[in-house]
Short mmCIF file of C-alpha atoms and ligand atoms in Angstrom, two decimals:
data_model
loop_
_atom_site.label_atom_id
_atom_site.label_comp_id
_atom_site.label_asym_id
_atom_site.label_seq_id
_atom_site.Cartn_x
_atom_site.Cartn_y
_atom_site.Cartn_z
CA MET A 29 -103.24 5.45 -24.65
CA ASP A 30 -105.54 3.44 -22.37
CA LYS A 31 -104.36 0.26 -20.71
CA ILE A 32 -105.33 -2.84 -22.69
CA THR A 33 -107.53 -5.20 -20.70
CA VAL A 34 -109.41 -8.39 -21.43
CA PRO A 35 -112.76 -6.50 -21.74
CA SER A 36 -111.20 -3.81 -23.97
CA LEU A 37 -109.81 -6.49 -26.29
CA LEU A 38 -113.16 -8.26 -26.44
CA ALA A 39 -114.77 -4.93 -27.32
CA ARG A 40 -112.48 -4.68 -30.36
CA LYS A 41 -114.35 -7.54 -32.04
CA GLY A 42 -116.20 -6.11 -35.00
CA SER A 43 -114.79 -2.61 -34.43
CA GLY A 44 -112.60 -2.79 -37.52
CA VAL A 45 -109.50 -1.88 -35.49
CA LYS A 46 -107.00 -4.71 -35.85
CA ILE A 47 -105.29 -6.17 -32.78
CA THR A 48 -101.49 -6.33 -32.77
CA ALA A 49 -99.49 -8.83 -30.74
CA LEU A 50 -95.79 -9.66 -30.47
CA THR A 51 -93.88 -12.06 -28.32
CA ALA A 52 -91.28 -10.81 -25.84
CA TYR A 53 -89.14 -12.66 -23.35
CA ASP A 54 -87.10 -9.97 -21.57
CA ALA A 55 -87.52 -6.48 -20.16
CA PRO A 56 -85.71 -4.36 -22.83
CA PHE A 57 -87.68 -5.76 -25.76
CA ALA A 58 -90.93 -5.91 -23.77
CA ARG A 59 -90.52 -2.18 -23.03
CA LEU A 60 -89.91 -1.36 -26.71
CA VAL A 61 -92.85 -3.47 -27.86
CA ASP A 62 -95.11 -1.84 -25.26
CA GLN A 63 -93.93 1.68 -26.10
CA SER A 64 -94.71 1.00 -29.77
CA GLY A 65 -98.39 0.66 -28.90
CA ILE A 66 -98.63 -3.08 -29.58
CA ASP A 67 -101.76 -4.38 -27.83
CA ILE A 68 -100.63 -7.79 -26.55
CA VAL A 69 -97.21 -8.91 -25.33
CA LEU A 70 -97.18 -12.69 -25.43
CA VAL A 71 -94.53 -14.36 -23.32
CA GLY A 72 -94.48 -17.34 -25.64
CA ASP A 73 -93.02 -20.77 -25.07
CA THR A 74 -91.18 -20.03 -28.34
CA VAL A 75 -88.58 -18.78 -25.84
CA GLY A 76 -87.37 -22.40 -25.99
CA VAL A 77 -86.49 -22.01 -29.67
CA VAL A 78 -85.64 -18.35 -30.35
CA VAL A 79 -83.89 -17.59 -27.04
CA GLN A 80 -82.73 -20.97 -25.71
CA GLY A 81 -81.79 -22.28 -29.18
CA GLY A 82 -83.77 -25.52 -28.84
CA GLU A 83 -85.36 -27.58 -31.61
CA SER A 84 -88.91 -27.31 -30.24
CA THR A 85 -90.96 -25.75 -27.44
CA LEU A 86 -91.38 -29.07 -25.61
CA PRO A 87 -88.51 -28.72 -23.07
CA VAL A 88 -89.72 -25.34 -21.76
CA THR A 89 -90.66 -25.48 -18.07
CA MET A 90 -93.10 -23.63 -15.83
CA ALA A 91 -90.20 -22.17 -13.85
CA GLN A 92 -88.78 -20.67 -17.06
CA MET A 93 -92.16 -19.29 -18.13
CA CYS A 94 -92.70 -17.71 -14.70
CA TYR A 95 -89.24 -16.12 -14.86
CA HIS A 96 -89.78 -14.66 -18.33
CA THR A 97 -93.34 -13.55 -17.53
CA LYS A 98 -92.07 -11.73 -14.44
CA ILE A 99 -89.33 -9.79 -16.23
CA VAL A 100 -91.62 -8.93 -19.15
CA ALA A 101 -94.51 -7.82 -16.92
CA ARG A 102 -92.16 -5.55 -14.99
CA ALA A 103 -91.42 -3.58 -18.19
CA VAL A 104 -94.92 -3.38 -19.69
CA ARG A 105 -97.24 -0.46 -18.84
CA ARG A 106 -100.04 -0.56 -21.41
CA ALA A 107 -100.20 -3.85 -23.31
CA LEU A 108 -101.96 -6.97 -22.08
CA VAL A 109 -99.33 -9.46 -20.90
CA VAL A 110 -100.24 -13.06 -21.75
CA GLY A 111 -98.23 -15.92 -20.26
CA ASP A 112 -97.95 -19.09 -22.35
CA MET A 113 -98.56 -22.42 -20.63
CA PRO A 114 -95.71 -24.79 -21.52
CA PHE A 115 -95.97 -28.46 -22.48
CA LEU A 116 -97.33 -30.65 -19.63
CA SER A 117 -98.31 -27.69 -17.47
CA TYR A 118 -102.00 -28.18 -18.30
CA GLN A 119 -102.33 -31.46 -20.23
CA VAL A 120 -101.98 -33.64 -17.10
CA SER A 121 -105.07 -32.50 -15.17
CA VAL A 122 -107.52 -29.69 -14.59
CA ALA A 123 -105.99 -29.10 -11.15
CA ALA A 124 -102.49 -28.74 -12.62
CA ALA A 125 -103.85 -26.33 -15.24
CA ILE A 126 -105.38 -24.06 -12.59
CA ARG A 127 -102.31 -24.19 -10.35
CA ASN A 128 -99.88 -23.43 -13.18
CA ALA A 129 -102.03 -20.74 -14.79
CA GLY A 130 -102.25 -19.13 -11.36
CA ARG A 131 -98.46 -19.09 -11.15
CA LEU A 132 -98.30 -17.12 -14.43
CA LEU A 133 -100.83 -14.60 -13.10
CA LYS A 134 -98.84 -14.25 -9.87
CA ALA A 135 -95.75 -13.61 -12.05
CA GLY A 136 -97.54 -10.68 -13.68
CA ALA A 137 -99.57 -12.01 -16.61
CA ALA A 138 -103.16 -10.82 -17.05
CA ALA A 139 -104.14 -13.91 -19.03
CA VAL A 140 -102.75 -17.28 -20.11
CA LYS A 141 -102.55 -19.03 -23.46
CA LEU A 142 -102.90 -22.76 -23.99
CA GLU A 143 -102.90 -24.95 -27.09
CA GLY A 144 -105.96 -27.01 -27.92
CA GLY A 145 -109.62 -26.70 -28.80
CA VAL A 146 -112.34 -29.20 -27.89
CA ARG A 147 -109.78 -31.55 -26.31
CA MET A 148 -108.85 -28.87 -23.75
CA ILE A 149 -112.36 -27.66 -23.09
CA ASP A 150 -112.48 -28.82 -19.45
CA ARG A 151 -109.21 -26.93 -18.78
CA ILE A 152 -110.52 -23.76 -20.41
CA GLU A 153 -113.80 -24.01 -18.50
CA ALA A 154 -112.04 -24.50 -15.15
CA LEU A 155 -109.65 -21.59 -15.75
CA VAL A 156 -112.46 -19.26 -16.76
CA ARG A 157 -114.38 -20.33 -13.63
CA ALA A 158 -111.28 -19.46 -11.59
CA ASP A 159 -111.29 -15.97 -13.19
CA ILE A 160 -108.16 -16.70 -15.21
CA PRO A 161 -108.66 -15.25 -18.71
CA VAL A 162 -107.78 -17.75 -21.43
CA MET A 163 -106.40 -17.16 -24.90
CA ALA A 164 -106.92 -20.43 -26.78
CA HIS A 165 -104.70 -21.57 -29.66
CA ILE A 166 -105.80 -23.93 -32.44
CA GLY A 167 -104.53 -25.10 -35.84
CA LEU A 168 -100.78 -25.66 -35.94
CA MET A 169 -99.96 -26.31 -32.30
CA PRO A 170 -96.18 -26.53 -31.80
CA GLN A 171 -96.57 -28.61 -28.60
CA SER A 172 -98.19 -31.29 -30.80
CA ILE A 173 -95.24 -31.46 -33.20
CA HIS A 174 -94.86 -35.23 -32.91
CA ARG A 175 -98.55 -35.96 -33.53
CA MET A 176 -98.56 -33.56 -36.52
CA GLY A 177 -95.28 -35.01 -37.86
CA GLY A 178 -93.70 -31.55 -38.18
CA TYR A 179 -94.79 -27.95 -38.41
CA ARG A 180 -97.48 -28.33 -41.10
CA VAL A 181 -100.51 -26.31 -42.16
CA GLN A 182 -103.52 -27.80 -40.35
CA GLY A 183 -107.20 -28.18 -41.22
CA ARG A 184 -106.99 -29.06 -44.92
CA ASP A 185 -108.31 -32.62 -44.44
CA ASP A 186 -111.19 -31.77 -42.13
CA PRO A 187 -112.24 -28.12 -42.58
CA GLY A 188 -115.16 -28.43 -40.15
CA ALA A 189 -112.98 -29.53 -37.23
CA LEU A 190 -111.30 -26.16 -36.70
CA LEU A 191 -114.61 -24.29 -36.82
CA ALA A 192 -116.03 -26.75 -34.26
CA ASP A 193 -112.97 -26.17 -32.04
CA ALA A 194 -113.26 -22.40 -32.34
CA THR A 195 -116.98 -22.35 -31.66
CA ARG A 196 -116.64 -24.53 -28.56
CA VAL A 197 -113.67 -22.58 -27.19
CA ALA A 198 -115.51 -19.28 -27.59
CA ALA A 199 -118.70 -20.65 -26.01
CA THR A 200 -116.66 -21.89 -23.04
CA GLY A 201 -115.42 -18.40 -22.27
CA ALA A 202 -111.99 -17.99 -23.86
CA PHE A 203 -111.58 -14.26 -24.56
CA CYS A 204 -109.37 -14.60 -27.61
CA LEU A 205 -108.26 -17.26 -30.08
CA VAL A 206 -104.91 -17.72 -31.81
CA LEU A 207 -105.22 -19.32 -35.26
CA GLU A 208 -101.86 -20.67 -36.36
CA GLY A 209 -100.92 -22.24 -39.70
CA ILE A 210 -104.36 -22.72 -41.24
CA PRO A 211 -105.80 -21.89 -44.70
CA MET A 212 -106.93 -18.27 -44.90
CA ASP A 213 -110.50 -19.14 -45.96
CA GLN A 214 -110.96 -21.20 -42.81
CA ALA A 215 -109.53 -18.40 -40.69
CA ALA A 216 -111.97 -15.99 -42.36
CA THR A 217 -114.93 -18.29 -41.66
CA ILE A 218 -113.91 -18.78 -38.04
CA THR A 219 -113.37 -15.04 -37.58
CA ALA A 220 -116.83 -14.29 -38.96
CA SER A 221 -118.43 -17.01 -36.80
CA VAL A 222 -117.05 -16.55 -33.30
CA PRO A 223 -117.83 -13.62 -30.96
CA ILE A 224 -114.23 -13.34 -29.70
CA PRO A 225 -111.22 -11.82 -31.49
CA THR A 226 -109.05 -14.13 -33.59
CA ILE A 227 -105.32 -13.48 -33.76
CA GLY A 228 -103.65 -15.01 -36.78
CA ILE A 229 -100.14 -16.29 -37.36
CA GLY A 230 -99.82 -17.90 -40.77
CA ALA A 231 -103.61 -17.73 -41.07
CA GLY A 232 -104.06 -14.97 -43.66
CA PRO A 233 -105.32 -11.40 -43.48
CA HIS A 234 -108.92 -11.90 -42.38
CA CYS A 235 -108.29 -12.43 -38.65
CA ASP A 236 -109.14 -9.74 -36.10
CA GLY A 237 -105.43 -9.32 -35.37
CA GLN A 238 -101.97 -10.67 -36.09
CA VAL A 239 -99.17 -11.98 -33.90
CA LEU A 240 -95.51 -12.53 -34.79
CA VAL A 241 -92.61 -14.04 -32.93
CA LEU A 242 -90.34 -11.08 -32.09
CA HIS A 243 -87.13 -12.72 -33.29
CA ASP A 244 -88.68 -13.49 -36.72
CA LEU A 245 -89.67 -9.83 -37.15
CA LEU A 246 -86.21 -8.65 -36.05
CA GLY A 247 -84.26 -11.08 -38.22
CA LEU A 248 -82.80 -12.87 -35.22
CA SER A 249 -84.26 -16.35 -35.67
CA ILE A 250 -82.45 -19.23 -37.34
CA HIS A 251 -85.52 -20.76 -39.05
CA ARG A 252 -88.08 -18.11 -40.01
CA PRO A 253 -91.34 -19.57 -41.30
CA ARG A 254 -92.60 -18.38 -44.71
CA PHE A 255 -95.56 -16.58 -43.14
CA ALA A 256 -93.41 -14.46 -40.77
CA ARG A 257 -92.34 -11.12 -42.24
CA GLN A 258 -88.87 -9.85 -41.26
CA TYR A 259 -89.04 -6.07 -40.77
CA VAL A 260 -85.42 -5.38 -39.89
CA ASP A 261 -82.09 -7.20 -39.98
CA VAL A 262 -80.94 -6.81 -36.38
CA ALA A 263 -78.53 -9.72 -36.79
CA HIS A 264 -76.68 -7.73 -39.47
CA LEU A 265 -76.72 -4.50 -37.41
CA ALA A 266 -75.45 -6.32 -34.31
CA SER A 267 -72.69 -8.13 -36.21
CA GLU A 268 -71.51 -4.83 -37.67
CA ALA A 269 -71.40 -3.26 -34.20
CA PHE A 270 -69.46 -6.22 -32.76
CA ALA A 271 -66.94 -6.02 -35.60
CA ARG A 272 -66.48 -2.26 -35.06
CA PHE A 273 -65.95 -2.79 -31.30
CA LYS A 274 -63.35 -5.50 -31.99
CA SER A 275 -61.54 -3.30 -34.47
CA ASP A 276 -61.65 -0.24 -32.12
CA VAL A 277 -60.21 -2.24 -29.21
CA GLU A 278 -57.52 -3.87 -31.33
CA SER A 279 -56.48 -0.55 -32.87
CA GLY A 280 -56.58 1.39 -29.58
CA ARG A 281 -59.51 3.66 -30.65
CA PHE A 282 -61.60 2.40 -27.70
CA PRO A 283 -61.76 3.57 -24.98
CA ALA A 284 -61.24 7.24 -25.86
CA GLU A 285 -60.43 10.19 -23.56
CA ASP A 286 -64.09 10.87 -22.63
CA GLU A 287 -64.66 7.19 -21.94
CA THR A 288 -61.87 7.05 -19.35
CA TYR A 289 -61.62 8.17 -15.67
CA ARG A 290 -58.68 10.16 -14.24
O1 KIV B 10 -95.27 -19.35 -28.14
C1 KIV B 10 -95.51 -18.51 -29.02
O2 KIV B 10 -94.72 -17.61 -29.29
C2 KIV B 10 -96.78 -18.62 -29.73
C3 KIV B 10 -97.00 -17.71 -30.89
C4 KIV B 10 -96.32 -18.26 -32.08
C5 KIV B 10 -98.44 -17.47 -31.13
O3 KIV B 10 -97.57 -19.43 -29.42
#
C-alpha cells in the first residue's frame, strides 16, 4: 500500500473511497493502527483525557504533544501522522502557532490539527504559507468547552455559520477538515460544498471519512460519547488476563519450567 501523503488525501475527495482515521498516543497502538491500513493516525490532545485521565484536553502541553507525536511517528510507516496543537499553543499569536506547529513537524508529524474556523484563519494562512499542512477542526471543539458550556452538538442555532467556517478554512489552504458533533445534514452540505475532505466524528455518515478516538473503539475510555462505536471490549479482556496472572502466581502455576532459567 502506498504511503499516505497530504496530496494523496486531497486526491481522495470525490473518489468515493472513504478516509479512515484513528487517534494513537504510543508506539504499540500506532503500529497496529498503521498495519491495519488506517489512513490517518491523529496524535490527539484527547491524550489528556483517555491516557492521562483528565477531565478535559485543556491541561495538555506542547511538550507532551511533541513526546507522543515522536513515539507515534517512530512506529508508523504508511499512514499520515497528524499532530494536534494543544490549548494555548496557537491561540496566543501567529508566531506562536508557527513555532509550535514546527515543533510537531520536527517530532515526526506530517501535518498539524487546530480547532477553529474563521476565528483562526490568520493562523491557518500563516501555517500554510510556512508549508505546514493544516487539518482544521470545527463544530464541537473540546478546547472551547467553557464557552460551549459542555460537550454539546454545535450549529443548530446558526446553520450558516459552520458552512461559512468550512468554506473559509478550505479557501485558506487547509487540506482537510474535521467536523465534530454537528447535525448530519449540515455535515452533508459542508462535505458537498468544500473541495477538501471532511472527516466526521459525531457528524453522520455523509462525510468523506470518519475518525474515532482509539480508546472509545477499544472499550478503554471511561466516558464514551453516544456517537463513538465500541468495536471490542479490551478492558474486559485485559481484566481477565490480569486475574489469570494473579491466580497463576498465587497458586504457583506461574512461572512454569519453560519460563525459568537453570
Ligand atoms: O484530539 C482528538 O483526539 C481529536 C479527535 C476527537 C478528532 O480532536
